[in-house]
XYZ file of C-alpha atoms in Angstrom:
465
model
C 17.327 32.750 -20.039
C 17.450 31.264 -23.363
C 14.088 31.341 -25.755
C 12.534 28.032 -25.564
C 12.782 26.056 -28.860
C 9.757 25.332 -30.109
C 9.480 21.444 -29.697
C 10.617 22.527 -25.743
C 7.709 24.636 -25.553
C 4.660 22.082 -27.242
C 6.374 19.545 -25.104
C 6.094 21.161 -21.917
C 2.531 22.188 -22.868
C 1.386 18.306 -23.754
C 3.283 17.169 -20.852
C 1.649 19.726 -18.295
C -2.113 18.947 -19.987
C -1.243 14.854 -19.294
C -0.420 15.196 -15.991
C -3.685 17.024 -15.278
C -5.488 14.001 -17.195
C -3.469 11.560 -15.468
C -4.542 12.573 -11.644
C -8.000 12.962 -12.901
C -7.769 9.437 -14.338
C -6.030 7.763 -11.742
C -8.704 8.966 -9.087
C -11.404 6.027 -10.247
C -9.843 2.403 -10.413
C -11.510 2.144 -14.103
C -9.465 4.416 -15.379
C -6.704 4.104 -13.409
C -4.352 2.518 -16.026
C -4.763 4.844 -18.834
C -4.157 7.506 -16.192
C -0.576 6.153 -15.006
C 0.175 5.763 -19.039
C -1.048 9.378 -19.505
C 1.544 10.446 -16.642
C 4.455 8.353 -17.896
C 3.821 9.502 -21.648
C 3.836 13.439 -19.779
C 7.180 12.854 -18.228
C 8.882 11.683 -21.439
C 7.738 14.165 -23.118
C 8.975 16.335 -20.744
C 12.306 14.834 -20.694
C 12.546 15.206 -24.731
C 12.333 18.754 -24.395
C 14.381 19.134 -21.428
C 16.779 17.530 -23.522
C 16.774 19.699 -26.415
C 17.235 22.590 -24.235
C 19.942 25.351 -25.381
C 21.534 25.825 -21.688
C 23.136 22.326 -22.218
C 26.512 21.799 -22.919
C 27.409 18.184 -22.914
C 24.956 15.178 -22.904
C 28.145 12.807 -21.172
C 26.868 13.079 -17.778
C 23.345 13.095 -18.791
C 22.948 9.872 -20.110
C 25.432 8.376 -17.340
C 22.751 9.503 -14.430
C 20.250 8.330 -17.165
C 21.769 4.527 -17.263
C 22.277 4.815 -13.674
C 18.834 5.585 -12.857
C 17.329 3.050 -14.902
C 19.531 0.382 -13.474
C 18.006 1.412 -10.324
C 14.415 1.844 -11.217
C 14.417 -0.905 -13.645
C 14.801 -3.879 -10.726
C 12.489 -1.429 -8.418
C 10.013 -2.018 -10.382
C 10.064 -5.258 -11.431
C 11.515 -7.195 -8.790
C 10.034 -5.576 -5.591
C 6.539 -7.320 -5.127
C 3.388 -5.633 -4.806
C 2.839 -6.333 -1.536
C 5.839 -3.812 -0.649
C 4.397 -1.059 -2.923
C 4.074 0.810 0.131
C 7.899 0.431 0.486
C 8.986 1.729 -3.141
C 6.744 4.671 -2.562
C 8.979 5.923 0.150
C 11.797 4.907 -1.606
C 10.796 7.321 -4.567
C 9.772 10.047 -2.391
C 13.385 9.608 -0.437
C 15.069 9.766 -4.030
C 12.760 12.865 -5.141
C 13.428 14.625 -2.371
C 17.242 13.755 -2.075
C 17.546 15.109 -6.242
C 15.498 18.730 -5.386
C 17.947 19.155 -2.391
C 20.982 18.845 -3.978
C 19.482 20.835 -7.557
C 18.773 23.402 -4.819
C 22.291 23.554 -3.070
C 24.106 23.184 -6.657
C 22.460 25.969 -7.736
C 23.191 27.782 -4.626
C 26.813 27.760 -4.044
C 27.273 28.066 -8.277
C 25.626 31.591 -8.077
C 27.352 32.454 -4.911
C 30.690 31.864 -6.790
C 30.146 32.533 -10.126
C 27.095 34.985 -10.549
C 26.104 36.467 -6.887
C 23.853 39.173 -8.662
C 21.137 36.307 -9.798
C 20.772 35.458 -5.582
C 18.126 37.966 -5.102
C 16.445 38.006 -2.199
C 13.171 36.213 -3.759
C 15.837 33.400 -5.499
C 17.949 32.465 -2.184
C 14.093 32.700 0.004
C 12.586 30.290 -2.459
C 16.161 28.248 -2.324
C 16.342 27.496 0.809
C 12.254 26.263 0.757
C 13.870 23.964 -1.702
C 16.464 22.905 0.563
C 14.533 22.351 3.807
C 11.668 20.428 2.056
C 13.904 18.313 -0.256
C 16.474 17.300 2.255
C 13.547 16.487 5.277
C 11.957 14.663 2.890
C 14.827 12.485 1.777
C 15.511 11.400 5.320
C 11.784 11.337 5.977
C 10.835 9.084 3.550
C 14.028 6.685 4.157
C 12.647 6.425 8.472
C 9.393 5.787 6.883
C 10.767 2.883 4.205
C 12.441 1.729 7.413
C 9.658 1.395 9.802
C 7.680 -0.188 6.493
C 9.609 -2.904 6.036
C 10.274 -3.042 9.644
C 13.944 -2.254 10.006
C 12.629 -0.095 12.828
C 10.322 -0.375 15.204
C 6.869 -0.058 13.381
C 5.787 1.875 16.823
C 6.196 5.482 17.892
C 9.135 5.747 19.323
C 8.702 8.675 22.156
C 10.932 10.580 24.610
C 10.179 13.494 27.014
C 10.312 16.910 25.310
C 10.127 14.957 21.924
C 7.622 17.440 20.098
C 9.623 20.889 21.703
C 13.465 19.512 20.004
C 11.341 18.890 16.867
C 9.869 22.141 16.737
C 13.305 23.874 17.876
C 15.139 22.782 15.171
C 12.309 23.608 12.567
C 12.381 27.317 13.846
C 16.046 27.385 14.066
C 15.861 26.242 10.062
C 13.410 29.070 9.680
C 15.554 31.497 11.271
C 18.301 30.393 9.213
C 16.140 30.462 6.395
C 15.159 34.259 7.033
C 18.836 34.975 7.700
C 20.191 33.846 3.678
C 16.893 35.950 2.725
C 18.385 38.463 4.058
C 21.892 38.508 3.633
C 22.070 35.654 0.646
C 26.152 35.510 0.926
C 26.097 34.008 4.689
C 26.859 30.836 2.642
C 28.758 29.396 5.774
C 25.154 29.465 7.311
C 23.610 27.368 4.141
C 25.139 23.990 5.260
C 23.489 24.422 9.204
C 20.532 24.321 7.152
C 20.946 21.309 5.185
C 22.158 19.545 8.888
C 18.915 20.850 10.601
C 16.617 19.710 7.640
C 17.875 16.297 7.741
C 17.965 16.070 11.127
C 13.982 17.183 11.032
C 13.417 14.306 8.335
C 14.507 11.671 10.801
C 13.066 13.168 14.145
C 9.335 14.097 12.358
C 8.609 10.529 11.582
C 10.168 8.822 14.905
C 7.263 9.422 16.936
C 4.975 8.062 13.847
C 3.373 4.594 14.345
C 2.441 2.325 11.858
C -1.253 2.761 11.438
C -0.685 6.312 10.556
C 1.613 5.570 7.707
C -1.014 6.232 4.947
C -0.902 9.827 5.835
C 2.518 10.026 6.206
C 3.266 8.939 2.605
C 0.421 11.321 1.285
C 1.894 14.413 2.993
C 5.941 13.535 2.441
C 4.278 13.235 -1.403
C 3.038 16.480 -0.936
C 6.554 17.759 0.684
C 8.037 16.520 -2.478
C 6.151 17.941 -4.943
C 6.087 21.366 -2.965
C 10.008 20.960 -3.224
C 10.163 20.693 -6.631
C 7.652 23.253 -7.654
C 10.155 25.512 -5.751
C 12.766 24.224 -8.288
C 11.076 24.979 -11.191
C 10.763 28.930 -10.010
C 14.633 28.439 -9.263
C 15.722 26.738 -12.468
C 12.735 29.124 -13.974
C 11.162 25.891 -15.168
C 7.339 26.389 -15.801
C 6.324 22.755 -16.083
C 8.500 21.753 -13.221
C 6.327 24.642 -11.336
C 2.838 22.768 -12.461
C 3.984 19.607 -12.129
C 5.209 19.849 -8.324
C 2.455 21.968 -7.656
C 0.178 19.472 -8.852
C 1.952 16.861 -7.022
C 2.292 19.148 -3.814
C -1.376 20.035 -3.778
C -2.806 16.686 -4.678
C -0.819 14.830 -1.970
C -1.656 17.372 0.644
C -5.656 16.931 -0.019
C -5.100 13.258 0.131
C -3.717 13.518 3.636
C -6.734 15.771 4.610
C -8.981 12.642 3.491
C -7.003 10.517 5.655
C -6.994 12.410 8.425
C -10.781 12.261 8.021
C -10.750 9.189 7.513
C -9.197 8.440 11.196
C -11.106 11.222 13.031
C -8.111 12.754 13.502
C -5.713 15.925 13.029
C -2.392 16.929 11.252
C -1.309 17.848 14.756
C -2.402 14.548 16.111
C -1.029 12.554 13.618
C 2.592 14.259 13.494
C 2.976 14.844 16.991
C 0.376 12.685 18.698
C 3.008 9.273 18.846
C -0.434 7.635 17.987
C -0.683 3.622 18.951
C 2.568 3.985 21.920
C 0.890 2.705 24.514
C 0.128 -0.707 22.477
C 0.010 -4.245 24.408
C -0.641 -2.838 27.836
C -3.919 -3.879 28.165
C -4.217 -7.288 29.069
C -6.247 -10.130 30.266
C -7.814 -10.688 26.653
C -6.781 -14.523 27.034
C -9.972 -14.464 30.143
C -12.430 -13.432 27.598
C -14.410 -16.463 25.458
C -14.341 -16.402 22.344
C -15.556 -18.921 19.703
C -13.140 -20.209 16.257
C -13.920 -22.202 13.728
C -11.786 -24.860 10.940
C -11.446 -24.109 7.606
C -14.265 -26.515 6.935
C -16.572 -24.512 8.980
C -15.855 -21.396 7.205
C -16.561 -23.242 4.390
C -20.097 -24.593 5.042
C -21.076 -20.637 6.741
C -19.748 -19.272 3.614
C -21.469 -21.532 0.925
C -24.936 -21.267 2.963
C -24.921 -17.377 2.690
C -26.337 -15.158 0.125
C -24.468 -12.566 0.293
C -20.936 -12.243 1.658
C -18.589 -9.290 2.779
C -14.969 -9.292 2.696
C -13.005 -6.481 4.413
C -9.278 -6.775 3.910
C -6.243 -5.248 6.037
C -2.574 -5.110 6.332
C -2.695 -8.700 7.600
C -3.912 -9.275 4.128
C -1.119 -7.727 2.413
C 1.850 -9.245 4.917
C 0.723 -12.863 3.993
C -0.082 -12.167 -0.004
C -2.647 -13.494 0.150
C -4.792 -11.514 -2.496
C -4.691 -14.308 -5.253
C -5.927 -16.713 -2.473
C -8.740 -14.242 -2.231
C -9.457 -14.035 -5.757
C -9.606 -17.798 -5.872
C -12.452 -17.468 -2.556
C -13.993 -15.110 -5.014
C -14.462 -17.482 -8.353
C -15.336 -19.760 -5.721
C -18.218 -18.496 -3.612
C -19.428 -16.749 -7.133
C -20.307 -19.752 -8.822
C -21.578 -20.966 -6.122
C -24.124 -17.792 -6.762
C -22.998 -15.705 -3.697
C -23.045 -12.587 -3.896
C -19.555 -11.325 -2.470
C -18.097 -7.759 -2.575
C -15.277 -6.185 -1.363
C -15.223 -3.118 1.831
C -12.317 -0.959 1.320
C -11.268 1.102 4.477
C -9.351 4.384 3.440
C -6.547 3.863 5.783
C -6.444 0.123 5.264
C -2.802 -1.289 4.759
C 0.040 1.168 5.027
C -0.466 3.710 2.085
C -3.518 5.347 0.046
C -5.314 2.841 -1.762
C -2.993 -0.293 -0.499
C -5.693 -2.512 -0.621
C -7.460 -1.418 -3.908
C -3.715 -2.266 -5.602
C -3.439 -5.734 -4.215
C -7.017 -6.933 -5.256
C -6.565 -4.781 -8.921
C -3.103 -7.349 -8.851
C -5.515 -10.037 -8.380
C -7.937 -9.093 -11.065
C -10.718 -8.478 -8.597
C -13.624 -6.752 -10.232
C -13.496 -2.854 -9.902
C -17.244 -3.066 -9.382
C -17.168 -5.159 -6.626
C -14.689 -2.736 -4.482
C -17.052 -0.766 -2.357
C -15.762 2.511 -0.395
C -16.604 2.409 3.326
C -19.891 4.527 2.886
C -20.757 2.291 0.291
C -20.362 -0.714 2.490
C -21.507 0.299 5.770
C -25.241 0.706 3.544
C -25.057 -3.187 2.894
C -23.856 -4.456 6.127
C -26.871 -4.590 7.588
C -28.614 -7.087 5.398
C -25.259 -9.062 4.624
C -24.893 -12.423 6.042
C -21.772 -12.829 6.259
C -18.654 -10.196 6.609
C -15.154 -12.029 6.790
C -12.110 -9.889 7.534
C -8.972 -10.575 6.733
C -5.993 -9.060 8.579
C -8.090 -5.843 9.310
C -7.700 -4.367 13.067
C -8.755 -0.973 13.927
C -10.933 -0.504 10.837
C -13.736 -2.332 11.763
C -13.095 -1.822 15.752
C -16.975 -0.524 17.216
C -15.192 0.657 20.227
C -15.027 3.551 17.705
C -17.878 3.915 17.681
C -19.437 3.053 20.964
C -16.531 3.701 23.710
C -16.048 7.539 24.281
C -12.702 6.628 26.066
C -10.948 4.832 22.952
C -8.294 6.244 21.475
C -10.185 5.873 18.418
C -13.335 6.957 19.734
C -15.072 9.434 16.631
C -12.790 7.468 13.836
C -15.149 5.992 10.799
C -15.024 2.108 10.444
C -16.546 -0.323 8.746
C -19.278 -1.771 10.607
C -18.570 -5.105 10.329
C -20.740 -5.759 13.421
C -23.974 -5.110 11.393
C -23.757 -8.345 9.469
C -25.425 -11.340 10.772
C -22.424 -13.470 11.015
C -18.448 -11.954 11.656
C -15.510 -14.462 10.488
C -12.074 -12.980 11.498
C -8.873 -14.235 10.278
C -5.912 -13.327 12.026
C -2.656 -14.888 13.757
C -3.293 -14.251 17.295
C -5.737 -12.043 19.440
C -2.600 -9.463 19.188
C -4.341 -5.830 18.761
C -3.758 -3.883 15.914
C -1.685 -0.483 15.768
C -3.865 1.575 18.057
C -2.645 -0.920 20.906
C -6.178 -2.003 21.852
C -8.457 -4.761 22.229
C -11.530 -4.788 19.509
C -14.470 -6.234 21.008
C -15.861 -7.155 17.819
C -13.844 -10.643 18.660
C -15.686 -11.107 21.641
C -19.152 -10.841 20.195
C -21.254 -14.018 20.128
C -21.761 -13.476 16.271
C -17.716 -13.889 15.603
C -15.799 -16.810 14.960
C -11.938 -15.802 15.254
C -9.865 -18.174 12.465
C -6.840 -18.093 13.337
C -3.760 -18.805 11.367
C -1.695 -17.083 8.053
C -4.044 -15.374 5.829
C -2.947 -17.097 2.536
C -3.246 -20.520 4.040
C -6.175 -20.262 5.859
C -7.531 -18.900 2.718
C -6.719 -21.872 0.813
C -7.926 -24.454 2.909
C -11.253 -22.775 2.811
C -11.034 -22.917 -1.085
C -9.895 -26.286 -0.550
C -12.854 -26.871 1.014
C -15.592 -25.542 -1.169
C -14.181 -26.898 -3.755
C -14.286 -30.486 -2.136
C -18.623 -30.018 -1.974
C -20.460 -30.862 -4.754
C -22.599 -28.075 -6.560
């Protein structure tokens, strides 16, 4: 390969020392925005030098995929709201994932043709790595967007033998895999692999239900980034090796802390078709339970001292984190105390719910992490959640025969008073009942999050100070 010039080479150094500053920035909210600037000012950089690169021939094509792809990610951006966040993130992963697989088979089939001395065994092994994790990934990440934004069924779908076909074709891949290693010219071989890795993609996430879509996206991140880091050694790319790896390694820890998070393991979460059995218990109609107006929300609201809200997907669906922010000004001039219990596996990505609020211009300070929380709950008189299920469910807690017996909630029980505001007495993704709407303590409110929110602020504001 070509000698680096030597703008290439301080580029790729600035841009690989950014993108270490940018995940250490973006892992505190308060930083969080000088973090994302950090990573975009990395990539440009790294895109300058890429650019200045020797190898390259002809910029006409390169700035034709660059128009294109800002046409695309332009609108993304700006146009898709932030309440489908979750959404683009798949998208990007699916487009990520789709770019490595193709780099990988490009590369491939070029060498094959033109230069079959440079498919070493090492080369065509780390190849078709590329290969399998780029192209599951792409159709990963699009049966994810699609169960997102609920173009398919949100809940495992399941079928007898489901985990041994899914694990057949992934060692068939591998053998396949082992097979190019081997003997790098089978090339009529490489395209069974491409089949059997998109095939994978779709059939890994099928039995995935929606409450376990926050590890999902962390560990198709890390498949991405693992993907690419494999690029770099083929293209012989050093900052495309940190950068993946970094991406890889960072996404893969962040699905260990959700799996924590639920009590639960990789195993479980992939092949577990977690939350299938949902709305077969029945008879919750029989049990009382007490509700309350927006006016009586009100008055239980402005006569507490301190107040805890817990949001949850339900939050997100009905945008209704302005609303909240408005609750917020509210109850704080008021001189309530109010602060904010963020689940880790609240909403359907990594920090869902710390996005919305930050889109609201809630406080950073006043976002507490579950541990955090669960401390204050105890002397808190009031904890209101809004469109959170199976995050604050105590049969977690107290029933050894939940399916989410073991997982860490917020104990939303401790507080003297429980407000709940959700559509119906439908359960959450786990498919069962949460007794915390049963307890004498809990008023249910039921309606749309945004509205019910606003007549509440409606409300307060209607009393006199």
């Amino acid at each position: 390969m070509t000698e680096l010039p030597i703008f290439t080479q301080l580029s790729y150094l600035a841009a690989a020392a950014l993108f270490v500053l940018s995940l250490k920035w973006l892992s505190a909210p308060t930083t969080a925005r000088r973090g994302v600037a950090a990573g975009e000012i990395g990539m440009a950089l790294a895109i300058a030098g890429t650019l200045l690169l020797p190898d390259i021939v002809s910029y006409r094509w390169i700035i034709v995929t660059l128009l294109v792809g800002t046409a695309i990610g332009i609108p993304l951006a700006y146009l898709m709201p932030m309440t489908h966040v979750p959404q683009r993130t798949a998208l990007s992963h699916s487009f990520g994932g789709l770019a490595v697989g193709l780099v990988g088979t490009a590369k491939y089939y070029l060498w094959a043709a033109a230069d079959p001395a440079r498919l070493t065994h090492f080369t065509i092994g780390v190849i078709c790595f590329e290969v399998l994790l780029g192209f599951l990934t792409f159709t990963g990440s699009l049966m994810a967007f699609g169960k997102l934004q609920e173009l398919l069924p949100t809940r495992p779908i399941v079928y007898r033998g489901q985990n041994v076909v899914n694990l057949s074709l992934f060692a068939l891949a591998l053998i396949i895999a082992v097979y190019l290693t081997i003997y790098p010219l089978t090339s009529s071989l490489f395209p069974a692999l491409i089949a059997l890795a998109l095939a994978f993609g779709v059939l890994l996430i099928l039995p995935i239900g929606g409450a376990d879509m926050p590890t999902v996206i962390a560990l198709l991140n890390s498949y991405a980034g693992l993907s690419a880091s494999a690029m770099g050694f083929v293209l012989e790319n050093k900052l495309l090796i940190i950068a993946g790896a970094l991406d890889g390694s960072s996404g893969f820890i962040l699905s260990i802390i959700m799996c924590r998070a639920m009590n639960r393991s990789f195993t479980n979460v992939l092949f577990g078709a977690f939350g299938q059995a949902a709305a077969t218990q029945t008879g919750s109609e029989e049990r009382p339970i007490r509700s309350a107006s927006p006016e009586e929300a009100a008055d239980i609201l402005l006569s507490a001292a301190r107040v805890a809200i817990i949001p949850g997907y339900g939050m997100a669906v009905a945008q209704a984190q302005h609303k909240v922010r408005e609750l917020f000004d509210q109850l704080t001039r008021r001189g309530v105390e109010v602060k904010f219990g963020i689940h880790p596996v609240a909403g359907r990505m990594p920090g869902h719910m710390n996005v919305l609020l930050a889109e609201a211009d809630i406080p950073y300070d006043r976002l507490l992490e579950m541990e955090e929380i669960n401390a204050e709950l105890s002397h808190t008189d009031v904890a209101l959640i809004i469109g959170a299920n199976d995050v604050v469910n105590p049969a977690a807690k107290n029933d050894h025969a939940s399916p989410i017996y073991g997982m860490p909630i917020i104990e939303a029980d401790k507080a003297r008073t429980v407000m709940v505001i959700k559509r119906s007495m439908n359960p959450g993704f786990a498919g069962i009942e949460n007794p915390l709407y049963y307890m004498d303590k809990t008023l249910m409110l039921f309606g749309d999050a945004k509205s019910f929110i606003g007549e509440i602020v409606k409300a307060i504001a209607a009393q006199k100070s």
